[in-house]
Amino acid sequence: EYQKRLPDAEAGICDCLGAVASNGKKSPLFQILDGVKVNKIVYLDFLKTKVFPWIQEEFSGVPVCIQQDGSPTHTAKNVQDWCADNFYHFWSKELWPLSSPDCNPLDLVMQGM
């Protein structure tokens, strides 16, 4: 196991993974345990076991579009293929906007945290 759920009240600096929807819904944050490198295998497991089930629960029956950034874990072929096969709408890396904060609203959110 590479992760643990962060208690809602815990604060501090850590590596974590989570998902944010355009309507403001947020998945729980999962802390990455010390010494674990988030590679394409860890990230794909996170998508399969945390993000996808969360989307199914929160948006049952609603078509969802997923967009990621250009991180190597996001652009890995196995991750791109799995997302294309499992999400209703998936923006492949060829469709992602350029590295511009106005085209990548999550970048603005993360900078403000």
PDB file of C-alpha atoms in Angstrom:
ATOM      1  CA  GLU A   1       0.000   0.000   0.000  1.00  0.00           C
ATOM      2  CA  TYR A   2       1.485   3.345  -1.029  1.00  0.00           C
ATOM      3  CA  GLN A   3      -0.968   5.758   0.501  1.00  0.00           C
ATOM      4  CA  LYS A   4      -3.115   6.686   3.444  1.00  0.00           C
ATOM      5  CA  ARG A   5      -6.100   8.986   3.710  1.00  0.00           C
ATOM      6  CA  LEU A   6      -5.314  12.355   5.234  1.00  0.00           C
ATOM      7  CA  PRO A   7      -7.514  13.285   8.165  1.00  0.00           C
ATOM      8  CA  ASP A   8      -9.580  16.341   7.250  1.00  0.00           C
ATOM      9  CA  ALA A   9      -8.002  18.470   9.975  1.00  0.00           C
ATOM     10  CA  GLU A  10      -4.370  17.531   9.312  1.00  0.00           C
ATOM     11  CA  ALA A  11      -2.300  20.303   7.785  1.00  0.00           C
ATOM     12  CA  GLY A  12       1.268  20.580   6.589  1.00  0.00           C
ATOM     13  CA  ILE A  13       3.432  19.887   3.583  1.00  0.00           C
ATOM     14  CA  CYS A  14       3.230  16.463   1.983  1.00  0.00           C
ATOM     15  CA  ASP A  15       2.951  14.702  -1.340  1.00  0.00           C
ATOM     16  CA  CYS A  16      -0.659  13.834  -1.997  1.00  0.00           C
ATOM     17  CA  LEU A  17      -3.040  12.881  -4.789  1.00  0.00           C
ATOM     18  CA  GLY A  18      -6.643  13.908  -5.278  1.00  0.00           C
ATOM     19  CA  ALA A  19      -9.190  14.967  -7.887  1.00  0.00           C
ATOM     20  CA  VAL A  20     -11.144  18.203  -8.339  1.00  0.00           C
ATOM     21  CA  ALA A  21     -14.299  18.555 -10.453  1.00  0.00           C
ATOM     22  CA  SER A  22     -15.398  21.706 -12.289  1.00  0.00           C
ATOM     23  CA  ASN A  23     -18.452  21.960 -10.017  1.00  0.00           C
ATOM     24  CA  GLY A  24     -16.208  22.213  -6.952  1.00  0.00           C
ATOM     25  CA  LYS A  25     -16.535  18.635  -5.708  1.00  0.00           C
ATOM     26  CA  LYS A  26     -13.258  17.246  -4.419  1.00  0.00           C
ATOM     27  CA  SER A  27     -12.146  13.704  -3.774  1.00  0.00           C
ATOM     28  CA  PRO A  28     -10.440  12.936  -0.486  1.00  0.00           C
ATOM     29  CA  LEU A  29      -6.726  13.701  -0.511  1.00  0.00           C
ATOM     30  CA  PHE A  30      -4.474  10.694  -0.220  1.00  0.00           C
ATOM     31  CA  GLN A  31      -1.028  11.191   1.239  1.00  0.00           C
ATOM     32  CA  ILE A  32       1.801   9.423  -0.539  1.00  0.00           C
ATOM     33  CA  LEU A  33       3.891   7.592   2.030  1.00  0.00           C
ATOM     34  CA  ASP A  34       7.499   8.694   2.506  1.00  0.00           C
ATOM     35  CA  GLY A  35       9.884   7.037   0.098  1.00  0.00           C
ATOM     36  CA  VAL A  36       7.234   6.201  -2.523  1.00  0.00           C
ATOM     37  CA  LYS A  37       7.824   7.650  -5.982  1.00  0.00           C
ATOM     38  CA  VAL A  38       4.627   8.323  -7.915  1.00  0.00           C
ATOM     39  CA  ASN A  39       5.361   6.642 -11.229  1.00  0.00           C
ATOM     40  CA  LYS A  40       2.979   5.483 -13.956  1.00  0.00           C
ATOM     41  CA  ILE A  41       2.183   2.267 -12.049  1.00  0.00           C
ATOM     42  CA  VAL A  42       1.337   4.012  -8.764  1.00  0.00           C
ATOM     43  CA  TYR A  43      -0.622   6.733 -10.577  1.00  0.00           C
ATOM     44  CA  LEU A  44      -2.644   4.247 -12.638  1.00  0.00           C
ATOM     45  CA  ASP A  45      -3.469   2.290  -9.491  1.00  0.00           C
ATOM     46  CA  PHE A  46      -4.647   5.559  -7.907  1.00  0.00           C
ATOM     47  CA  LEU A  47      -6.909   6.247 -10.909  1.00  0.00           C
ATOM     48  CA  LYS A  48      -8.353   2.727 -10.815  1.00  0.00           C
ATOM     49  CA  THR A  49      -8.869   2.405  -7.064  1.00  0.00           C
ATOM     50  CA  LYS A  50      -9.573   5.986  -5.941  1.00  0.00           C
ATOM     51  CA  VAL A  51     -10.481   8.434  -8.730  1.00  0.00           C
ATOM     52  CA  PHE A  52     -12.652   6.198 -10.910  1.00  0.00           C
ATOM     53  CA  PRO A  53     -14.758   4.858  -7.995  1.00  0.00           C
ATOM     54  CA  TRP A  54     -15.119   8.414  -6.625  1.00  0.00           C
ATOM     55  CA  ILE A  55     -16.341   9.663 -10.027  1.00  0.00           C
ATOM     56  CA  GLN A  56     -18.813   6.774 -10.278  1.00  0.00           C
ATOM     57  CA  GLU A  57     -20.158   7.559  -6.805  1.00  0.00           C
ATOM     58  CA  GLU A  58     -20.319  11.363  -7.147  1.00  0.00           C
ATOM     59  CA  PHE A  59     -21.447  11.566 -10.788  1.00  0.00           C
ATOM     60  CA  SER A  60     -23.456   8.393 -11.284  1.00  0.00           C
ATOM     61  CA  GLY A  61     -24.953   8.370 -14.775  1.00  0.00           C
ATOM     62  CA  VAL A  62     -23.444  11.753 -15.713  1.00  0.00           C
ATOM     63  CA  PRO A  63     -20.892  11.868 -18.553  1.00  0.00           C
ATOM     64  CA  VAL A  64     -17.583  13.087 -17.127  1.00  0.00           C
ATOM     65  CA  CYS A  65     -14.611  14.529 -19.017  1.00  0.00           C
ATOM     66  CA  ILE A  66     -11.208  14.024 -17.445  1.00  0.00           C
ATOM     67  CA  GLN A  67      -8.235  16.285 -18.104  1.00  0.00           C
ATOM     68  CA  GLN A  68      -4.739  15.966 -16.652  1.00  0.00           C
ATOM     69  CA  ASP A  69      -1.549  17.958 -17.005  1.00  0.00           C
ATOM     70  CA  GLY A  70       1.666  17.030 -18.788  1.00  0.00           C
ATOM     71  CA  SER A  71       3.289  15.142 -15.928  1.00  0.00           C
ATOM     72  CA  PRO A  72       5.140  12.054 -17.203  1.00  0.00           C
ATOM     73  CA  THR A  73       2.857   9.903 -15.036  1.00  0.00           C
ATOM     74  CA  HIS A  74      -0.171  11.388 -16.830  1.00  0.00           C
ATOM     75  CA  THR A  75       1.285  11.066 -20.325  1.00  0.00           C
ATOM     76  CA  ALA A  76       2.454   7.456 -19.952  1.00  0.00           C
ATOM     77  CA  LYS A  77       0.935   5.222 -22.628  1.00  0.00           C
ATOM     78  CA  ASN A  78      -0.632   2.802 -20.133  1.00  0.00           C
ATOM     79  CA  VAL A  79      -2.319   5.702 -18.294  1.00  0.00           C
ATOM     80  CA  GLN A  80      -3.534   7.348 -21.516  1.00  0.00           C
ATOM     81  CA  ASP A  81      -4.890   4.029 -22.832  1.00  0.00           C
ATOM     82  CA  TRP A  82      -6.676   3.168 -19.568  1.00  0.00           C
ATOM     83  CA  CYS A  83      -8.268   6.615 -19.340  1.00  0.00           C
ATOM     84  CA  ALA A  84      -9.432   6.455 -22.965  1.00  0.00           C
ATOM     85  CA  ASP A  85     -11.000   3.041 -22.298  1.00  0.00           C
ATOM     86  CA  ASN A  86     -12.650   3.897 -18.976  1.00  0.00           C
ATOM     87  CA  PHE A  87     -13.770   7.528 -18.955  1.00  0.00           C
ATOM     88  CA  TYR A  88     -16.781   8.719 -20.955  1.00  0.00           C
ATOM     89  CA  HIS A  89     -14.832  11.700 -22.294  1.00  0.00           C
ATOM     90  CA  PHE A  90     -11.073  11.776 -22.072  1.00  0.00           C
ATOM     91  CA  TRP A  91      -8.868  14.549 -23.344  1.00  0.00           C
ATOM     92  CA  SER A  92      -5.717  12.847 -24.583  1.00  0.00           C
ATOM     93  CA  LYS A  93      -2.429  14.701 -24.224  1.00  0.00           C
ATOM     94  CA  GLU A  94      -2.737  15.905 -27.825  1.00  0.00           C
ATOM     95  CA  LEU A  95      -5.858  17.904 -26.851  1.00  0.00           C
ATOM     96  CA  TRP A  96      -4.527  19.488 -23.661  1.00  0.00           C
ATOM     97  CA  PRO A  97      -4.158  23.274 -23.613  1.00  0.00           C
ATOM     98  CA  LEU A  98      -0.752  24.887 -23.732  1.00  0.00           C
ATOM     99  CA  SER A  99       1.065  25.577 -20.473  1.00  0.00           C
ATOM    100  CA  SER A 100      -0.885  28.703 -19.672  1.00  0.00           C
ATOM    101  CA  PRO A 101      -2.571  29.372 -16.299  1.00  0.00           C
ATOM    102  CA  ASP A 102      -5.694  30.782 -17.957  1.00  0.00           C
ATOM    103  CA  CYS A 103      -6.133  27.504 -19.868  1.00  0.00           C
ATOM    104  CA  ASN A 104      -5.271  25.333 -16.878  1.00  0.00           C
ATOM    105  CA  PRO A 105      -7.461  26.507 -13.991  1.00  0.00           C
ATOM    106  CA  LEU A 106      -6.191  23.835 -11.610  1.00  0.00           C
ATOM    107  CA  ASP A 107      -2.732  25.419 -11.834  1.00  0.00           C
ATOM    108  CA  LEU A 108      -4.235  28.615 -10.416  1.00  0.00           C
ATOM    109  CA  VAL A 109      -5.946  26.697  -7.623  1.00  0.00           C
ATOM    110  CA  MET A 110      -2.765  24.889  -6.640  1.00  0.00           C
ATOM    111  CA  GLN A 111      -0.728  28.122  -6.672  1.00  0.00           C
ATOM    112  CA  GLY A 112      -3.207  29.670  -4.248  1.00  0.00           C
ATOM    113  CA  MET A 113      -3.001  26.832  -1.732  1.00  0.00           C
TER     114      MET A 113
END
